[in-house]
Amino acid sequence: MARSGRRPGNQDTRESILAAARTGFAEKGYDKASIRAIASDAGVDPALVHHYFGTKEKLFLAVMNAPINPAELVPQALAGPREQAGERLVRMALGVWDSPAGTAALAVFRSALSNEWTARLLRDFVVTQVLRRAVHEMAFDPAEADLRAALVATQIAGTIMARYVLKIEPLASADIDVLAAALGPNVQRFLTDPMPEVFKRD
Amino acid sequence: MARSGRRPGNQDTRESILAAARTGFAEKGYDKASIRAIASDAGVDPALVHHYFGTKEKLFLAVMNAPINPAELVPQALAGPREQAGERLVRMALGVWDSPAGTAALAVFRSALSNEWTARLLRDFVVTQVLRRAVHEMAFDPAEADLRAALVATQIAGTIMARYVLKIEPLASADIDVLAAALGPNVQRFLTDPMPEVFKRD
């Protein structure tokens, strides 16, 4: 990278770290990228990365310009009475995209659809790191948890797409209560209902 | 539009009609765009548009580079025993995107997500013209059909996104039979199950 002659200020250091992180996450995926390697690529001490961004998770969210932290919100939504977990997850997702943070959240979502590496990172982070772990912690058959998490992702992603990207009516203007009642039980089935025909238990 | 000096051949006429149709559909939406106005913008007789493209529906599919015609496939999938309509719709959608036509279908899908006018046209055509009408014909309370169609769209669009765009495992590699069993009942609920809590019937 061409460097200007002047001594880098805080903003430059922050930007160098972000650029190295963007490349590191894109090349190695969320799981394999390390703070140490990112710091080395940015030409700074790893301690400085922690100083500016905290954890790897927070560095990733900064790279993605994510306005919210799914690693906090998803487990919160899934905690509590098991039978309403699906509805709570729908309310949480719609709450984010309906909020002022929704514009930035939608930008990340759109980017994942046109950009291979954003897609990979969102998949590695949101589904693998966050959703899958949360579903595992709900104490299902571990052999089922990964597919259940992916199925939940289909309904949540499809809802964001239909409501905020395609703006399909009457869904786009529907009240969150209506959508929680419409979508909640479907997400709940993916999360907790026995699906022997899917998992071919004997 | 700048015109070359040579007399337009068939290919030029076809391209002029497609260009005019692209603009006409984008500005007016599928429903309000007319063959007559498109022909006029292209500087040709409406009969020539019919000659090259057939119906407005087929002209639209040509503009979108759509490899399949949802107006034929969706009603086919929904015809037959009502209780398996959800599963048939899932199998139909996955069948298209798993087939050799899937690459082109995915290109249309991606374009709808990054391009406002493709989004509008897909919504106006696939959901409003095709899916909504097909759901209406399944003889539900007409007051419910539009929301039911939009809900079906969330699950189908989310599945395409998770399987073909984000490639979330184990869903991306799953067999169609597994996904039909996993997703079919959820689509079925949107299509035919009583949802009094959603529609607030008295």
XYZ file of C-alpha atoms in Angstrom:
404
model
C 0.000 0.000 0.000
C 1.341 3.453 -0.891
C 1.864 5.429 2.292
C 1.813 9.189 2.534
C 4.854 10.897 4.021
C 3.120 12.218 7.109
C 2.999 10.302 10.342
C -0.233 8.328 10.552
C -2.752 9.769 12.979
C -5.415 7.729 14.800
C -7.780 7.855 11.853
C -5.131 6.488 9.478
C -4.267 3.658 11.864
C -7.929 2.787 12.249
C -8.387 2.787 8.476
C -5.265 0.644 7.929
C -6.565 -1.911 10.395
C -10.000 -1.920 8.770
C -8.470 -2.390 5.311
C -6.307 -5.279 6.525
C -9.301 -6.806 8.306
C -11.462 -6.520 5.183
C -8.831 -8.425 3.201
C -8.131 -10.907 5.978
C -11.779 -11.801 6.565
C -12.405 -12.021 2.818
C -9.457 -14.311 2.165
C -9.682 -16.560 5.218
C -13.307 -16.325 6.336
C -14.424 -15.164 9.763
C -13.273 -18.231 11.630
C -9.702 -18.474 10.341
C -8.843 -14.778 10.183
C -6.801 -13.777 13.246
C -6.267 -10.444 14.958
C -2.526 -11.210 14.947
C -2.389 -11.653 11.152
C -4.599 -8.620 10.537
C -2.378 -6.493 12.807
C 0.705 -7.748 10.999
C -0.795 -6.865 7.591
C -1.705 -3.411 8.878
C 1.815 -2.966 10.272
C 0.603 -2.410 13.836
C 0.782 -4.188 17.166
C -2.136 -6.586 17.882
C -2.742 -4.642 21.092
C -3.615 -1.632 18.974
C -6.277 -3.622 17.123
C -7.813 -4.563 20.446
C -7.503 -0.970 21.598
C -9.428 0.368 18.609
C -11.939 -2.397 18.014
C -12.119 -4.694 21.034
C -12.826 -8.273 19.981
C -12.540 -9.965 16.590
C -16.342 -9.983 16.521
C -16.472 -6.211 16.937
C -13.761 -5.690 14.333
C -15.818 -7.795 11.934
C -18.965 -5.762 12.629
C -16.975 -2.557 12.005
C -15.708 -3.931 8.665
C -19.270 -4.794 7.663
C -20.619 -1.421 8.835
C -23.125 -3.475 10.818
C -25.386 -1.216 12.884
C -26.258 -4.003 15.331
C -24.577 -7.045 16.810
C -26.404 -10.256 15.903
C -24.195 -12.116 18.386
C -25.969 -10.219 21.171
C -29.471 -9.936 19.700
C -30.048 -13.493 18.476
C -29.256 -15.261 21.778
C -31.394 -12.662 23.603
C -34.320 -13.404 21.301
C -33.972 -17.174 21.680
C -33.687 -17.032 25.480
C -36.969 -17.271 27.386
C -39.968 -19.548 26.905
C -39.127 -22.031 24.213
C -42.588 -22.088 22.637
C -42.436 -18.416 21.632
C -38.806 -18.391 20.480
C -39.867 -18.257 16.816
C -42.094 -15.268 17.340
C -39.444 -13.464 19.389
C -36.879 -14.000 16.626
C -39.274 -12.560 14.013
C -40.019 -9.547 16.236
C -36.296 -8.978 16.825
C -35.423 -9.076 13.115
C -38.315 -6.833 12.057
C -37.529 -4.531 14.979
C -33.983 -3.998 13.675
C -34.972 -3.387 10.051
C -37.918 -1.158 11.032
C -35.660 0.941 13.296
C -33.381 3.846 12.335
C -30.576 1.240 12.125
C -32.578 -0.470 9.396
C -31.057 1.541 6.563
C -27.541 0.422 7.419
C -28.744 -3.129 8.089
C -30.388 -3.207 4.673
C -27.162 -2.020 3.039
C -25.291 -4.975 4.574
C -28.065 -7.325 3.470
C -28.032 -6.035 -0.119
C -24.264 -6.199 -0.249
C -24.332 -9.879 0.716
C -26.497 -10.528 -2.325
C -24.313 -8.854 -4.910
C -20.921 -9.465 -3.375
C -19.462 -12.933 -2.938
C -17.253 -12.089 0.006
C -19.909 -10.251 1.972
C -22.143 -13.263 1.380
C -19.463 -15.569 2.702
C -18.776 -13.450 5.759
C -22.427 -13.013 6.663
C -22.923 -16.739 6.257
C -19.839 -17.581 8.310
C -20.687 -15.075 11.009
C -24.470 -14.699 11.275
C -25.435 -18.257 10.489
C -22.446 -20.332 11.579
C -21.155 -18.344 14.545
C -24.362 -16.876 15.860
C -27.553 -18.605 14.767
C -26.172 -22.133 14.717
C -24.668 -21.783 18.165
C -27.839 -20.305 19.574
C -29.908 -23.149 18.132
C -27.415 -25.675 19.526
C -27.839 -24.133 22.966
C -31.571 -24.682 22.793
C -30.619 -28.298 23.434
C -31.791 -30.161 20.400
C -30.363 -33.189 18.876
C -27.004 -31.688 17.823
C -27.274 -33.604 14.548
C -30.329 -31.489 13.696
C -29.182 -28.075 14.838
C -27.246 -27.018 11.723
C -30.097 -27.687 9.323
C -32.604 -26.109 11.727
C -30.457 -22.955 11.882
C -30.249 -22.811 8.084
C -34.022 -23.263 7.777
C -34.601 -20.419 10.227
C -32.270 -18.312 8.077
C -34.422 -18.976 4.989
C -37.547 -17.560 6.630
C -35.836 -14.553 8.213
C -33.850 -13.643 5.084
C -36.908 -14.109 2.875
C -38.962 -11.840 5.092
C -36.338 -9.088 4.995
C -36.184 -9.437 1.240
C -39.950 -9.383 0.668
C -40.648 -6.552 3.121
C -37.669 -4.235 2.659
C -36.107 -5.025 -0.727
C -38.982 -6.166 -2.955
C -41.590 -4.292 -0.856
C -44.347 -6.791 -1.558
C -47.728 -5.608 -0.285
C -49.623 -6.074 1.969
C -46.605 -7.548 3.750
C -44.422 -4.456 3.356
C -46.883 -2.255 5.262
C -48.115 -4.888 7.719
C -47.908 -4.315 11.432
C -45.208 -6.243 13.309
C -47.914 -7.956 15.404
C -49.554 -9.329 12.261
C -46.226 -10.592 10.920
C -45.216 -12.088 14.266
C -48.484 -14.070 14.224
C -48.040 -15.046 10.568
C -44.340 -15.950 10.609
C -43.670 -16.905 14.239
C -45.190 -20.407 14.111
C -43.263 -21.206 10.921
C -39.945 -20.196 12.477
C -40.966 -22.104 15.600
C -41.458 -25.289 13.561
C -37.928 -24.953 12.177
C -36.541 -24.344 15.679
C -38.311 -26.881 17.864
C -40.966 -29.031 16.207
C -40.204 -32.689 15.668
C -39.595 -33.179 11.943
C -39.016 -36.935 11.633
C -39.736 -36.873 7.889
C -36.886 -34.380 7.477
C -34.346 -36.006 9.725
C -35.367 -39.584 8.904
C -35.139 -40.803 12.486
C -35.857 -44.488 12.944
C -31.410 7.080 -29.763
C -28.656 7.471 -32.369
C -29.392 5.295 -35.371
C -26.840 3.885 -37.737
C -27.237 4.634 -41.448
C -27.942 1.058 -42.506
C -31.454 -0.272 -42.761
C -32.353 -2.110 -39.560
C -32.418 -5.878 -39.924
C -34.500 -8.221 -37.807
C -31.971 -8.216 -35.008
C -32.019 -4.413 -34.808
C -35.822 -4.330 -34.744
C -35.895 -6.937 -32.017
C -33.336 -4.988 -29.968
C -35.249 -1.701 -30.446
C -38.429 -3.333 -29.185
C -36.592 -4.853 -26.202
C -35.040 -1.484 -25.339
C -38.408 0.275 -25.538
C -40.012 -2.496 -23.482
C -37.292 -2.269 -20.834
C -37.973 1.456 -20.454
C -41.751 1.075 -20.671
C -41.949 -1.666 -18.021
C -39.538 0.220 -15.773
C -41.436 3.503 -15.989
C -44.993 2.202 -15.863
C -44.758 -1.198 -14.188
C -45.882 -4.465 -15.737
C -49.578 -3.779 -15.470
C -49.710 -0.309 -17.058
C -47.117 -0.757 -19.786
C -48.837 -1.470 -23.119
C -47.644 -3.173 -26.276
C -49.037 -0.200 -28.212
C -46.922 2.350 -26.302
C -43.825 0.142 -26.438
C -44.249 -0.283 -30.213
C -44.676 3.462 -30.614
C -41.483 4.146 -28.612
C -39.626 1.600 -30.725
C -40.973 3.174 -33.919
C -42.608 -0.058 -35.106
C -46.103 -1.354 -35.646
C -47.656 -3.152 -32.629
C -48.221 -6.166 -34.880
C -44.442 -6.469 -35.187
C -44.091 -6.659 -31.406
C -46.617 -9.499 -31.358
C -44.812 -11.111 -34.272
C -41.451 -11.129 -32.479
C -42.533 -11.728 -28.885
C -46.124 -12.960 -28.761
C -47.877 -11.708 -25.638
C -46.965 -8.900 -23.232
C -46.077 -11.627 -20.736
C -43.576 -13.167 -23.141
C -42.126 -9.778 -24.014
C -41.627 -9.158 -20.306
C -39.901 -12.521 -19.834
C -37.597 -11.700 -22.764
C -36.718 -8.316 -21.219
C -35.897 -10.034 -17.926
C -33.913 -12.802 -19.659
C -36.125 -15.170 -17.689
C -35.319 -18.788 -18.526
C -38.732 -20.008 -17.358
C -42.276 -18.716 -17.287
C -43.604 -18.482 -13.713
C -47.066 -17.793 -15.137
C -47.095 -21.381 -16.407
C -45.142 -23.109 -13.635
C -46.808 -21.649 -10.539
C -50.413 -22.527 -11.475
C -49.226 -26.010 -12.510
C -47.600 -26.498 -9.104
C -50.657 -25.280 -7.218
C -53.092 -27.426 -9.207
C -53.773 -30.902 -7.804
C -54.416 -32.046 -4.246
C -54.662 -28.989 -2.053
C -52.885 -30.544 0.952
C -49.608 -30.998 -0.946
C -49.654 -27.668 -2.775
C -46.939 -26.240 -0.503
C -44.614 -29.134 -1.113
C -45.234 -29.032 -4.870
C -44.412 -25.325 -4.950
C -41.124 -25.939 -3.102
C -40.215 -28.774 -5.463
C -41.047 -26.621 -8.489
C -38.886 -23.690 -7.296
C -35.915 -25.866 -6.324
C -36.327 -27.810 -9.571
C -35.885 -24.617 -11.600
C -32.860 -23.316 -9.693
C -31.220 -26.763 -9.578
C -31.685 -27.182 -13.343
C -29.471 -25.876 -16.177
C -31.865 -22.873 -16.314
C -30.862 -22.106 -12.727
C -27.905 -19.922 -13.664
C -30.083 -17.545 -15.653
C -32.818 -17.685 -13.007
C -30.276 -16.782 -10.355
C -29.083 -13.821 -12.417
C -32.647 -12.452 -12.525
C -32.995 -13.044 -8.790
C -29.737 -11.248 -7.977
C -30.620 -8.367 -10.253
C -33.914 -7.844 -8.394
C -31.911 -7.369 -5.229
C -29.530 -4.734 -6.477
C -31.732 -3.008 -9.008
C -34.865 -1.126 -8.017
C -36.638 -1.584 -11.308
C -35.999 -5.292 -11.605
C -37.304 -5.587 -8.055
C -40.451 -3.708 -8.985
C -41.046 -5.750 -12.109
C -40.506 -9.079 -10.403
C -42.828 -8.020 -7.631
C -45.478 -6.742 -10.061
C -45.211 -9.796 -12.259
C -44.260 -12.822 -10.166
C -46.112 -11.915 -7.003
C -49.008 -9.743 -8.183
C -49.771 -11.248 -11.585
C -48.841 -14.846 -10.982
C -48.665 -15.948 -7.361
C -51.496 -13.781 -6.076
C -53.856 -14.913 -8.839
C -52.958 -18.541 -8.320
C -53.622 -18.245 -4.585
C -56.925 -16.475 -5.279
C -57.933 -19.359 -7.507
C -57.370 -21.809 -4.674
C -60.660 -20.364 -3.403
C -59.767 -18.762 -0.128
C -61.303 -15.809 1.480
C -60.265 -13.233 -1.121
C -59.443 -10.826 1.710
C -56.678 -13.199 2.774
C -55.199 -14.150 -0.575
C -52.857 -11.193 -1.057
C -51.131 -11.587 2.292
C -50.975 -15.376 1.872
C -49.277 -14.918 -1.519
C -46.742 -12.502 -0.017
C -46.019 -14.909 2.853
C -45.412 -17.726 0.377
C -43.016 -15.405 -1.440
C -40.994 -14.870 1.765
C -40.332 -18.586 2.170
C -39.562 -19.269 -1.488
C -37.321 -16.210 -1.907
C -35.528 -16.927 1.372
C -34.865 -20.499 0.306
C -33.399 -19.414 -3.035
C -31.235 -16.908 -1.222
C -29.978 -19.309 1.449
C -29.360 -22.214 -0.934
C -28.053 -20.515 -4.084
C -26.770 -17.063 -3.064
C -25.504 -17.423 0.507
C -24.918 -21.193 0.111
C -25.645 -21.950 3.744
C -24.854 -25.548 4.654
C -26.225 -28.156 5.139
C -29.143 -26.589 3.268
C -27.129 -25.755 0.143
C -26.223 -29.409 -0.457
C -29.442 -30.951 0.822
C -31.499 -33.247 -1.338
C -34.729 -31.807 -2.764
C -36.723 -34.499 -0.914
C -35.304 -33.339 2.419
C -36.098 -29.713 1.634
C -39.579 -30.548 0.370
C -40.261 -32.263 3.721
C -38.689 -29.405 5.678
C -40.208 -26.448 3.809
C -43.420 -27.869 2.309
C -45.536 -27.765 5.487
C -44.481 -24.169 6.179
C -45.504 -23.037 2.693
C -48.690 -25.081 3.114
C -49.573 -23.171 6.287
C -49.222 -19.876 4.419
C -51.358 -21.208 1.563
C -54.215 -23.003 3.263
C -54.113 -23.226 7.065
C -56.597 -21.166 9.051
C -54.650 -18.304 10.648
C -57.313 -16.485 12.694
C -54.658 -14.756 14.796
C -53.229 -13.236 11.611
C -56.454 -12.252 9.929
C -58.268 -11.339 13.138
C -61.554 -12.902 12.101
C -64.434 -12.387 14.515
